[in-house]
Amino acid sequence: MTNPLTASSVLLANPIETFIPHRAPMILIDNIVSHQVDSLVTQTHITTNSAYFDKQSQGVANYVGIEYMAQSIAALAGVEATMKSEPIKVGFLLGTRKLVMHHSHFQLGKTYQTHVARLYQEDSGLAVFDCQIYLDDTLIAQANVNVFQPSDTQAYINDANPNT
């Protein structure tokens, strides 16, 4: 029997844009590898067509890894929403703590896996995730990422901009 809190491989085989509110060319992760309760693993393959690819370094700068982490968190939220038949919502990256980058860039031709695990989430939508990026078994980057997903994005934006 399948755990109803874990997404099926059929669901996870959907294109990544099914689960995140981003659209090309700003989709930086390629696909979902696995899902468990409160955690997700995504994959990103670096090509010359990758967003932010730098010809001189033959890769993508390491700081883009923060966005790989954020989009993986968004994908987790999207999978959870899809499993509940709810719409995909916009979220906001608030910041990082304990950020460590072990390499200067993500290398051309390599495939990286981003692991995200929810450490804490408030009813308000504020959450903290433990994130790591791996190349095979080698840790490339890690951080705790703080995010916010309001229940009503438009109301939140309107409250932040009183002139609307």
PDB file of N, CA and C in Angstrom, residues 57-154:
ATOM      1  N   SER A  57      34.078  30.267 -17.106  1.00  0.00           N
ATOM      2  CA  SER A  57      34.284  29.259 -16.055  1.00  0.00           C
ATOM      3  C   SER A  57      33.773  27.878 -16.461  1.00  0.00           C
ATOM      4  N   GLN A  58      33.052  27.835 -17.593  1.00  0.00           N
ATOM      5  CA  GLN A  58      32.441  26.587 -18.056  1.00  0.00           C
ATOM      6  C   GLN A  58      31.521  26.003 -16.997  1.00  0.00           C
ATOM      7  N   GLY A  59      30.711  26.893 -16.404  1.00  0.00           N
ATOM      8  CA  GLY A  59      29.759  26.451 -15.399  1.00  0.00           C
ATOM      9  C   GLY A  59      28.842  27.577 -14.964  1.00  0.00           C
ATOM     10  N   VAL A  60      28.149  27.330 -13.875  1.00  0.00           N
ATOM     11  CA  VAL A  60      27.218  28.289 -13.277  1.00  0.00           C
ATOM     12  C   VAL A  60      27.781  28.653 -11.908  1.00  0.00           C
ATOM     13  N   ALA A  61      27.836  29.940 -11.600  1.00  0.00           N
ATOM     14  CA  ALA A  61      28.396  30.405 -10.329  1.00  0.00           C
ATOM     15  C   ALA A  61      27.692  29.752  -9.139  1.00  0.00           C
ATOM     16  N   ASN A  62      28.460  29.493  -8.089  1.00  0.00           N
ATOM     17  CA  ASN A  62      27.932  28.770  -6.933  1.00  0.00           C
ATOM     18  C   ASN A  62      26.748  29.465  -6.270  1.00  0.00           C
ATOM     19  N   TYR A  63      26.688  30.801  -6.287  1.00  0.00           N
ATOM     20  CA  TYR A  63      25.593  31.504  -5.613  1.00  0.00           C
ATOM     21  C   TYR A  63      24.226  31.204  -6.230  1.00  0.00           C
ATOM     22  N   VAL A  64      24.197  30.707  -7.470  1.00  0.00           N
ATOM     23  CA  VAL A  64      22.939  30.312  -8.096  1.00  0.00           C
ATOM     24  C   VAL A  64      22.356  29.093  -7.369  1.00  0.00           C
ATOM     25  N   GLY A  65      23.201  28.389  -6.635  1.00  0.00           N
ATOM     26  CA  GLY A  65      22.731  27.257  -5.843  1.00  0.00           C
ATOM     27  C   GLY A  65      21.647  27.632  -4.846  1.00  0.00           C
ATOM     28  N   ILE A  66      21.665  28.871  -4.366  1.00  0.00           N
ATOM     29  CA  ILE A  66      20.600  29.321  -3.459  1.00  0.00           C
ATOM     30  C   ILE A  66      19.254  29.242  -4.176  1.00  0.00           C
ATOM     31  N   GLU A  67      19.228  29.604  -5.451  1.00  0.00           N
ATOM     32  CA  GLU A  67      17.984  29.504  -6.214  1.00  0.00           C
ATOM     33  C   GLU A  67      17.630  28.054  -6.512  1.00  0.00           C
ATOM     34  N   TYR A  68      18.621  27.183  -6.715  1.00  0.00           N
ATOM     35  CA  TYR A  68      18.315  25.753  -6.860  1.00  0.00           C
ATOM     36  C   TYR A  68      17.605  25.254  -5.595  1.00  0.00           C
ATOM     37  N   MET A  69      18.105  25.696  -4.438  1.00  0.00           N
ATOM     38  CA  MET A  69      17.484  25.322  -3.170  1.00  0.00           C
ATOM     39  C   MET A  69      16.063  25.883  -3.075  1.00  0.00           C
ATOM     40  N   ALA A  70      15.904  27.170  -3.388  1.00  0.00           N
ATOM     41  CA  ALA A  70      14.589  27.815  -3.286  1.00  0.00           C
ATOM     42  C   ALA A  70      13.579  27.167  -4.238  1.00  0.00           C
ATOM     43  N   GLN A  71      13.998  26.871  -5.464  1.00  0.00           N
ATOM     44  CA  GLN A  71      13.064  26.240  -6.397  1.00  0.00           C
ATOM     45  C   GLN A  71      12.737  24.811  -5.982  1.00  0.00           C
ATOM     46  N   SER A  72      13.667  24.144  -5.327  1.00  0.00           N
ATOM     47  CA  SER A  72      13.377  22.794  -4.819  1.00  0.00           C
ATOM     48  C   SER A  72      12.365  22.868  -3.683  1.00  0.00           C
ATOM     49  N   ILE A  73      12.475  23.890  -2.846  1.00  0.00           N
ATOM     50  CA  ILE A  73      11.478  24.110  -1.790  1.00  0.00           C
ATOM     51  C   ILE A  73      10.119  24.396  -2.427  1.00  0.00           C
ATOM     52  N   ALA A  74      10.108  25.229  -3.463  1.00  0.00           N
ATOM     53  CA  ALA A  74       8.859  25.524  -4.176  1.00  0.00           C
ATOM     54  C   ALA A  74       8.265  24.250  -4.768  1.00  0.00           C
ATOM     55  N   ALA A  75       9.129  23.376  -5.294  1.00  0.00           N
ATOM     56  CA  ALA A  75       8.643  22.115  -5.863  1.00  0.00           C
ATOM     57  C   ALA A  75       8.015  21.240  -4.784  1.00  0.00           C
ATOM     58  N   LEU A  76       8.609  21.220  -3.594  1.00  0.00           N
ATOM     59  CA  LEU A  76       8.013  20.464  -2.484  1.00  0.00           C
ATOM     60  C   LEU A  76       6.624  21.020  -2.164  1.00  0.00           C
ATOM     61  N   ALA A  77       6.517  22.336  -2.058  1.00  0.00           N
ATOM     62  CA  ALA A  77       5.211  22.957  -1.791  1.00  0.00           C
ATOM     63  C   ALA A  77       4.226  22.635  -2.907  1.00  0.00           C
ATOM     64  N   GLY A  78       4.713  22.622  -4.144  1.00  0.00           N
ATOM     65  CA  GLY A  78       3.854  22.307  -5.279  1.00  0.00           C
ATOM     66  C   GLY A  78       3.376  20.869  -5.277  1.00  0.00           C
ATOM     67  N   VAL A  79       4.262  19.946  -4.936  1.00  0.00           N
ATOM     68  CA  VAL A  79       3.867  18.536  -4.837  1.00  0.00           C
ATOM     69  C   VAL A  79       2.814  18.374  -3.743  1.00  0.00           C
ATOM     70  N   GLU A  80       3.062  18.999  -2.594  1.00  0.00           N
ATOM     71  CA  GLU A  80       2.097  18.906  -1.491  1.00  0.00           C
ATOM     72  C   GLU A  80       0.750  19.506  -1.883  1.00  0.00           C
ATOM     73  N   ALA A  81       0.760  20.651  -2.568  1.00  0.00           N
ATOM     74  CA  ALA A  81      -0.497  21.272  -3.012  1.00  0.00           C
ATOM     75  C   ALA A  81      -1.214  20.380  -4.018  1.00  0.00           C
ATOM     76  N   THR A  82      -0.466  19.826  -4.959  1.00  0.00           N
ATOM     77  CA  THR A  82      -1.056  18.949  -5.968  1.00  0.00           C
ATOM     78  C   THR A  82      -1.700  17.726  -5.327  1.00  0.00           C
ATOM     79  N   MET A  83      -1.037  17.154  -4.345  1.00  0.00           N
ATOM     80  CA  MET A  83      -1.585  15.980  -3.666  1.00  0.00           C
ATOM     81  C   MET A  83      -2.870  16.312  -2.903  1.00  0.00           C
ATOM     82  N   LYS A  84      -3.051  17.585  -2.533  1.00  0.00           N
ATOM     83  CA  LYS A  84      -4.260  18.032  -1.830  1.00  0.00           C
ATOM     84  C   LYS A  84      -5.269  18.662  -2.797  1.00  0.00           C
ATOM     85  N   SER A  85      -4.970  18.609  -4.101  1.00  0.00           N
ATOM     86  CA  SER A  85      -5.810  19.237  -5.135  1.00  0.00           C
ATOM     87  C   SER A  85      -5.978  20.734  -4.893  1.00  0.00           C
ATOM     88  N   GLU A  86      -4.913  21.374  -4.451  1.00  0.00           N
ATOM     89  CA  GLU A  86      -4.906  22.817  -4.221  1.00  0.00           C
ATOM     90  C   GLU A  86      -4.052  23.483  -5.293  1.00  0.00           C
ATOM     91  N   PRO A  87      -4.270  24.783  -5.521  1.00  0.00           N
ATOM     92  CA  PRO A  87      -3.465  25.479  -6.526  1.00  0.00           C
ATOM     93  C   PRO A  87      -2.020  25.687  -6.051  1.00  0.00           C
ATOM     94  N   ILE A  88      -1.119  25.842  -7.003  1.00  0.00           N
ATOM     95  CA  ILE A  88       0.277  26.153  -6.709  1.00  0.00           C
ATOM     96  C   ILE A  88       0.337  27.626  -6.314  1.00  0.00           C
ATOM     97  N   LYS A  89       1.006  27.922  -5.193  1.00  0.00           N
ATOM     98  CA  LYS A  89       1.090  29.297  -4.694  1.00  0.00           C
ATOM     99  C   LYS A  89       2.505  29.840  -4.846  1.00  0.00           C
ATOM    100  N   VAL A  90       2.574  31.149  -4.913  1.00  0.00           N
ATOM    101  CA  VAL A  90       3.858  31.845  -4.943  1.00  0.00           C
ATOM    102  C   VAL A  90       4.410  31.896  -3.524  1.00  0.00           C
ATOM    103  N   GLY A  91       5.718  31.730  -3.399  1.00  0.00           N
ATOM    104  CA  GLY A  91       6.392  31.867  -2.118  1.00  0.00           C
ATOM    105  C   GLY A  91       7.534  32.855  -2.260  1.00  0.00           C
ATOM    106  N   PHE A  92       8.104  33.240  -1.140  1.00  0.00           N
ATOM    107  CA  PHE A  92       9.170  34.239  -1.132  1.00  0.00           C
ATOM    108  C   PHE A  92      10.380  33.709  -0.386  1.00  0.00           C
ATOM    109  N   LEU A  93      11.540  33.844  -0.999  1.00  0.00           N
ATOM    110  CA  LEU A  93      12.810  33.516  -0.350  1.00  0.00           C
ATOM    111  C   LEU A  93      13.163  34.690   0.550  1.00  0.00           C
ATOM    112  N   LEU A  94      13.288  34.430   1.850  1.00  0.00           N
ATOM    113  CA  LEU A  94      13.593  35.498   2.800  1.00  0.00           C
ATOM    114  C   LEU A  94      15.088  35.625   3.065  1.00  0.00           C
ATOM    115  N   GLY A  95      15.789  34.512   3.059  1.00  0.00           N
ATOM    116  CA  GLY A  95      17.221  34.570   3.323  1.00  0.00           C
ATOM    117  C   GLY A  95      17.769  33.208   3.673  1.00  0.00           C
ATOM    118  N   THR A  96      19.071  33.195   3.956  1.00  0.00           N
ATOM    119  CA  THR A  96      19.740  31.953   4.315  1.00  0.00           C
ATOM    120  C   THR A  96      20.551  32.147   5.585  1.00  0.00           C
ATOM    121  N   ARG A  97      20.820  31.048   6.243  1.00  0.00           N
ATOM    122  CA  ARG A  97      21.742  31.002   7.374  1.00  0.00           C
ATOM    123  C   ARG A  97      22.628  29.787   7.165  1.00  0.00           C
ATOM    124  N   LYS A  98      23.787  29.837   7.762  1.00  0.00           N
ATOM    125  CA  LYS A  98      24.724  28.712   7.700  1.00  0.00           C
ATOM    126  C   LYS A  98      25.047  28.310   6.262  1.00  0.00           C
ATOM    127  N   LEU A  99      25.117  29.302   5.377  1.00  0.00           N
ATOM    128  CA  LEU A  99      25.426  29.044   3.973  1.00  0.00           C
ATOM    129  C   LEU A  99      26.902  28.708   3.817  1.00  0.00           C
ATOM    130  N   VAL A 100      27.166  27.568   3.177  1.00  0.00           N
ATOM    131  CA  VAL A 100      28.538  27.158   2.873  1.00  0.00           C
ATOM    132  C   VAL A 100      28.561  26.658   1.437  1.00  0.00           C
ATOM    133  N   MET A 101      29.456  27.239   0.647  1.00  0.00           N
ATOM    134  CA  MET A 101      29.660  26.805  -0.737  1.00  0.00           C
ATOM    135  C   MET A 101      31.041  26.164  -0.807  1.00  0.00           C
ATOM    136  N   HIS A 102      31.098  24.895  -1.167  1.00  0.00           N
ATOM    137  CA  HIS A 102      32.354  24.161  -1.186  1.00  0.00           C
ATOM    138  C   HIS A 102      33.092  24.249  -2.523  1.00  0.00           C
ATOM    139  N   HIS A 103      32.434  24.767  -3.567  1.00  0.00           N
ATOM    140  CA  HIS A 103      33.045  24.908  -4.884  1.00  0.00           C
ATOM    141  C   HIS A 103      32.645  26.265  -5.460  1.00  0.00           C
ATOM    142  N   SER A 104      33.422  26.773  -6.394  1.00  0.00           N
ATOM    143  CA  SER A 104      33.171  28.093  -6.961  1.00  0.00           C
ATOM    144  C   SER A 104      32.066  28.104  -8.014  1.00  0.00           C
ATOM    145  N   HIS A 105      31.797  26.943  -8.615  1.00  0.00           N
ATOM    146  CA  HIS A 105      30.756  26.891  -9.636  1.00  0.00           C
ATOM    147  C   HIS A 105      30.255  25.456  -9.839  1.00  0.00           C
ATOM    148  N   PHE A 106      29.103  25.381 -10.488  1.00  0.00           N
ATOM    149  CA  PHE A 106      28.524  24.103 -10.889  1.00  0.00           C
ATOM    150  C   PHE A 106      29.037  23.822 -12.300  1.00  0.00           C
ATOM    151  N   GLN A 107      29.667  22.685 -12.494  1.00  0.00           N
ATOM    152  CA  GLN A 107      30.428  22.390 -13.707  1.00  0.00           C
ATOM    153  C   GLN A 107      29.568  21.912 -14.875  1.00  0.00           C
ATOM    154  N   LEU A 108      29.958  22.372 -16.062  1.00  0.00           N
ATOM    155  CA  LEU A 108      29.334  21.948 -17.304  1.00  0.00           C
ATOM    156  C   LEU A 108      29.353  20.421 -17.416  1.00  0.00           C
ATOM    157  N   GLY A 109      28.214  19.859 -17.806  1.00  0.00           N
ATOM    158  CA  GLY A 109      28.118  18.416 -18.027  1.00  0.00           C
ATOM    159  C   GLY A 109      27.834  17.599 -16.779  1.00  0.00           C
ATOM    160  N   LYS A 110      27.788  18.240 -15.626  1.00  0.00           N
ATOM    161  CA  LYS A 110      27.545  17.530 -14.366  1.00  0.00           C
ATOM    162  C   LYS A 110      26.076  17.660 -13.959  1.00  0.00           C
ATOM    163  N   THR A 111      25.597  16.660 -13.230  1.00  0.00           N
ATOM    164  CA  THR A 111      24.231  16.655 -12.723  1.00  0.00           C
ATOM    165  C   THR A 111      24.264  16.713 -11.207  1.00  0.00           C
ATOM    166  N   TYR A 112      23.566  17.670 -10.656  1.00  0.00           N
ATOM    167  CA  TYR A 112      23.548  17.932  -9.212  1.00  0.00           C
ATOM    168  C   TYR A 112      22.182  17.580  -8.639  1.00  0.00           C
ATOM    169  N   GLN A 113      22.198  17.108  -7.406  1.00  0.00           N
ATOM    170  CA  GLN A 113      20.948  16.827  -6.693  1.00  0.00           C
ATOM    171  C   GLN A 113      20.828  17.775  -5.515  1.00  0.00           C
ATOM    172  N   THR A 114      19.662  18.401  -5.425  1.00  0.00           N
ATOM    173  CA  THR A 114      19.371  19.307  -4.320  1.00  0.00           C
ATOM    174  C   THR A 114      18.391  18.624  -3.385  1.00  0.00           C
ATOM    175  N   HIS A 115      18.788  18.502  -2.131  1.00  0.00           N
ATOM    176  CA  HIS A 115      17.971  17.882  -1.091  1.00  0.00           C
ATOM    177  C   HIS A 115      17.422  18.987  -0.192  1.00  0.00           C
ATOM    178  N   VAL A 116      16.107  19.006   0.000  1.00  0.00           N
ATOM    179  CA  VAL A 116      15.495  19.975   0.913  1.00  0.00           C
ATOM    180  C   VAL A 116      14.651  19.225   1.939  1.00  0.00           C
ATOM    181  N   ALA A 117      14.745  19.657   3.191  1.00  0.00           N
ATOM    182  CA  ALA A 117      13.971  19.029   4.270  1.00  0.00           C
ATOM    183  C   ALA A 117      13.419  20.138   5.170  1.00  0.00           C
ATOM    184  N   ARG A 118      12.112  20.100   5.384  1.00  0.00           N
ATOM    185  CA  ARG A 118      11.460  21.096   6.236  1.00  0.00           C
ATOM    186  C   ARG A 118      11.872  20.868   7.688  1.00  0.00           C
ATOM    187  N   LEU A 119      12.427  21.899   8.300  1.00  0.00           N
ATOM    188  CA  LEU A 119      12.785  21.837   9.714  1.00  0.00           C
ATOM    189  C   LEU A 119      11.669  22.373  10.590  1.00  0.00           C
ATOM    190  N   TYR A 120      10.962  23.373  10.070  1.00  0.00           N
ATOM    191  CA  TYR A 120       9.979  24.095  10.878  1.00  0.00           C
ATOM    192  C   TYR A 120       9.036  24.841   9.946  1.00  0.00           C
ATOM    193  N   GLN A 121       7.744  24.884  10.298  1.00  0.00           N
ATOM    194  CA  GLN A 121       6.810  25.708   9.533  1.00  0.00           C
ATOM    195  C   GLN A 121       5.705  26.193  10.460  1.00  0.00           C
ATOM    196  N   GLU A 122       5.441  27.490  10.361  1.00  0.00           N
ATOM    197  CA  GLU A 122       4.356  28.110  11.119  1.00  0.00           C
ATOM    198  C   GLU A 122       3.085  28.123  10.281  1.00  0.00           C
ATOM    199  N   ASP A 123       1.949  28.262  10.944  1.00  0.00           N
ATOM    200  CA  ASP A 123       0.676  28.379  10.233  1.00  0.00           C
ATOM    201  C   ASP A 123       0.643  29.618   9.346  1.00  0.00           C
ATOM    202  N   SER A 124       1.443  30.628   9.688  1.00  0.00           N
ATOM    203  CA  SER A 124       1.491  31.871   8.908  1.00  0.00           C
ATOM    204  C   SER A 124       2.106  31.667   7.532  1.00  0.00           C
ATOM    205  N   GLY A 125       2.823  30.562   7.329  1.00  0.00           N
ATOM    206  CA  GLY A 125       3.491  30.309   6.060  1.00  0.00           C
ATOM    207  C   GLY A 125       4.996  30.482   6.121  1.00  0.00           C
ATOM    208  N   LEU A 126       5.507  30.929   7.258  1.00  0.00           N
ATOM    209  CA  LEU A 126       6.949  31.063   7.453  1.00  0.00           C
ATOM    210  C   LEU A 126       7.530  29.677   7.709  1.00  0.00           C
ATOM    211  N   ALA A 127       8.631  29.344   7.007  1.00  0.00           N
ATOM    212  CA  ALA A 127       9.230  28.016   7.159  1.00  0.00           C
ATOM    213  C   ALA A 127      10.745  28.095   7.022  1.00  0.00           C
ATOM    214  N   VAL A 128      11.408  27.083   7.583  1.00  0.00           N
ATOM    215  CA  VAL A 128      12.860  26.951   7.500  1.00  0.00           C
ATOM    216  C   VAL A 128      13.166  25.560   6.961  1.00  0.00           C
ATOM    217  N   PHE A 129      14.091  25.512   5.990  1.00  0.00           N
ATOM    218  CA  PHE A 129      14.477  24.260   5.366  1.00  0.00           C
ATOM    219  C   PHE A 129      15.980  24.045   5.469  1.00  0.00           C
ATOM    220  N   ASP A 130      16.353  22.795   5.691  1.00  0.00           N
ATOM    221  CA  ASP A 130      17.746  22.370   5.623  1.00  0.00           C
ATOM    222  C   ASP A 130      17.969  21.933   4.181  1.00  0.00           C
ATOM    223  N   CYS A 131      18.967  22.513   3.517  1.00  0.00           N
ATOM    224  CA  CYS A 131      19.205  22.235   2.101  1.00  0.00           C
ATOM    225  C   CYS A 131      20.652  21.842   1.856  1.00  0.00           C
ATOM    226  N   GLN A 132      20.841  20.885   0.960  1.00  0.00           N
ATOM    227  CA  GLN A 132      22.176  20.492   0.520  1.00  0.00           C
ATOM    228  C   GLN A 132      22.136  20.228  -0.974  1.00  0.00           C
ATOM    229  N   ILE A 133      23.248  20.535  -1.629  1.00  0.00           N
ATOM    230  CA  ILE A 133      23.411  20.208  -3.039  1.00  0.00           C
ATOM    231  C   ILE A 133      24.596  19.251  -3.154  1.00  0.00           C
ATOM    232  N   TYR A 134      24.386  18.151  -3.869  1.00  0.00           N
ATOM    233  CA  TYR A 134      25.408  17.110  -4.024  1.00  0.00           C
ATOM    234  C   TYR A 134      25.756  16.901  -5.492  1.00  0.00           C
ATOM    235  N   LEU A 135      26.991  16.557  -5.725  1.00  0.00           N
ATOM    236  CA  LEU A 135      27.446  15.999  -6.990  1.00  0.00           C
ATOM    237  C   LEU A 135      27.867  14.584  -6.646  1.00  0.00           C
ATOM    238  N   ASP A 136      27.093  13.616  -7.088  1.00  0.00           N
ATOM    239  CA  ASP A 136      27.255  12.231  -6.658  1.00  0.00           C
ATOM    240  C   ASP A 136      27.170  12.206  -5.125  1.00  0.00           C
ATOM    241  N   ASP A 137      28.213  11.769  -4.436  1.00  0.00           N
ATOM    242  CA  ASP A 137      28.174  11.726  -2.967  1.00  0.00           C
ATOM    243  C   ASP A 137      28.925  12.892  -2.327  1.00  0.00           C
ATOM    244  N   THR A 138      29.349  13.854  -3.132  1.00  0.00           N
ATOM    245  CA  THR A 138      30.133  14.977  -2.620  1.00  0.00           C
ATOM    246  C   THR A 138      29.238  16.172  -2.341  1.00  0.00           C
ATOM    247  N   LEU A 139      29.295  16.685  -1.115  1.00  0.00           N
ATOM    248  CA  LEU A 139      28.528  17.864  -0.738  1.00  0.00           C
ATOM    249  C   LEU A 139      29.143  19.091  -1.399  1.00  0.00           C
ATOM    250  N   ILE A 140      28.336  19.814  -2.158  1.00  0.00           N
ATOM    251  CA  ILE A 140      28.793  20.981  -2.914  1.00  0.00           C
ATOM    252  C   ILE A 140      28.395  22.277  -2.210  1.00  0.00           C
ATOM    253  N   ALA A 141      27.188  22.297  -1.633  1.00  0.00           N
ATOM    254  CA  ALA A 141      26.681  23.504  -0.978  1.00  0.00           C
ATOM    255  C   ALA A 141      25.662  23.098   0.069  1.00  0.00           C
ATOM    256  N   GLN A 142      25.520  23.957   1.088  1.00  0.00           N
ATOM    257  CA  GLN A 142      24.515  23.693   2.121  1.00  0.00           C
ATOM    258  C   GLN A 142      24.077  25.010   2.741  1.00  0.00           C
ATOM    259  N   ALA A 143      22.845  25.021   3.239  1.00  0.00           N
ATOM    260  CA  ALA A 143      22.312  26.217   3.895  1.00  0.00           C
ATOM    261  C   ALA A 143      21.001  25.878   4.579  1.00  0.00           C
ATOM    262  N   ASN A 144      20.648  26.700   5.556  1.00  0.00           N
ATOM    263  CA  ASN A 144      19.285  26.736   6.052  1.00  0.00           C
ATOM    264  C   ASN A 144      18.618  27.885   5.310  1.00  0.00           C
ATOM    265  N   VAL A 145      17.481  27.613   4.692  1.00  0.00           N
ATOM    266  CA  VAL A 145      16.801  28.600   3.863  1.00  0.00           C
ATOM    267  C   VAL A 145      15.466  28.958   4.507  1.00  0.00           C
ATOM    268  N   ASN A 146      15.249  30.264   4.673  1.00  0.00           N
ATOM    269  CA  ASN A 146      14.005  30.788   5.242  1.00  0.00           C
ATOM    270  C   ASN A 146      13.099  31.242   4.108  1.00  0.00           C
ATOM    271  N   VAL A 147      11.855  30.776   4.139  1.00  0.00           N
ATOM    272  CA  VAL A 147      10.894  31.124   3.093  1.00  0.00           C
ATOM    273  C   VAL A 147       9.573  31.531   3.721  1.00  0.00           C
ATOM    274  N   PHE A 148       8.744  32.187   2.912  1.00  0.00           N
ATOM    275  CA  PHE A 148       7.411  32.596   3.354  1.00  0.00           C
ATOM    276  C   PHE A 148       6.441  32.364   2.215  1.00  0.00           C
ATOM    277  N   GLN A 149       5.355  31.658   2.508  1.00  0.00           N
ATOM    278  CA  GLN A 149       4.296  31.427   1.526  1.00  0.00           C
ATOM    279  C   GLN A 149       2.979  31.890   2.134  1.00  0.00           C
ATOM    280  N   PRO A 150       2.540  33.110   1.786  1.00  0.00           N
ATOM    281  CA  PRO A 150       1.287  33.610   2.359  1.00  0.00           C
ATOM    282  C   PRO A 150       0.092  32.815   1.842  1.00  0.00           C
ATOM    283  N   SER A 151      -0.957  32.760   2.621  1.00  0.00           N
ATOM    284  CA  SER A 151      -2.144  32.033   2.172  1.00  0.00           C
ATOM    285  C   SER A 151      -2.819  32.758   1.013  1.00  0.00           C
ATOM    286  N   ASP A 152      -2.727  34.095   0.988  1.00  0.00           N
ATOM    287  CA  ASP A 152      -3.294  34.898  -0.096  1.00  0.00           C
ATOM    288  C   ASP A 152      -2.204  35.844  -0.599  1.00  0.00           C
ATOM    289  N   THR A 153      -1.545  35.454  -1.670  1.00  0.00           N
ATOM    290  CA  THR A 153      -0.415  36.220  -2.190  1.00  0.00           C
ATOM    291  C   THR A 153      -0.816  37.629  -2.591  1.00  0.00           C
ATOM    292  N   GLN A 154      -1.940  37.778  -3.298  1.00  0.00           N
ATOM    293  CA  GLN A 154      -2.346  39.106  -3.767  1.00  0.00           C
ATOM    294  C   GLN A 154      -2.648  40.031  -2.599  1.00  0.00           C
TER     295      GLN A 154
END
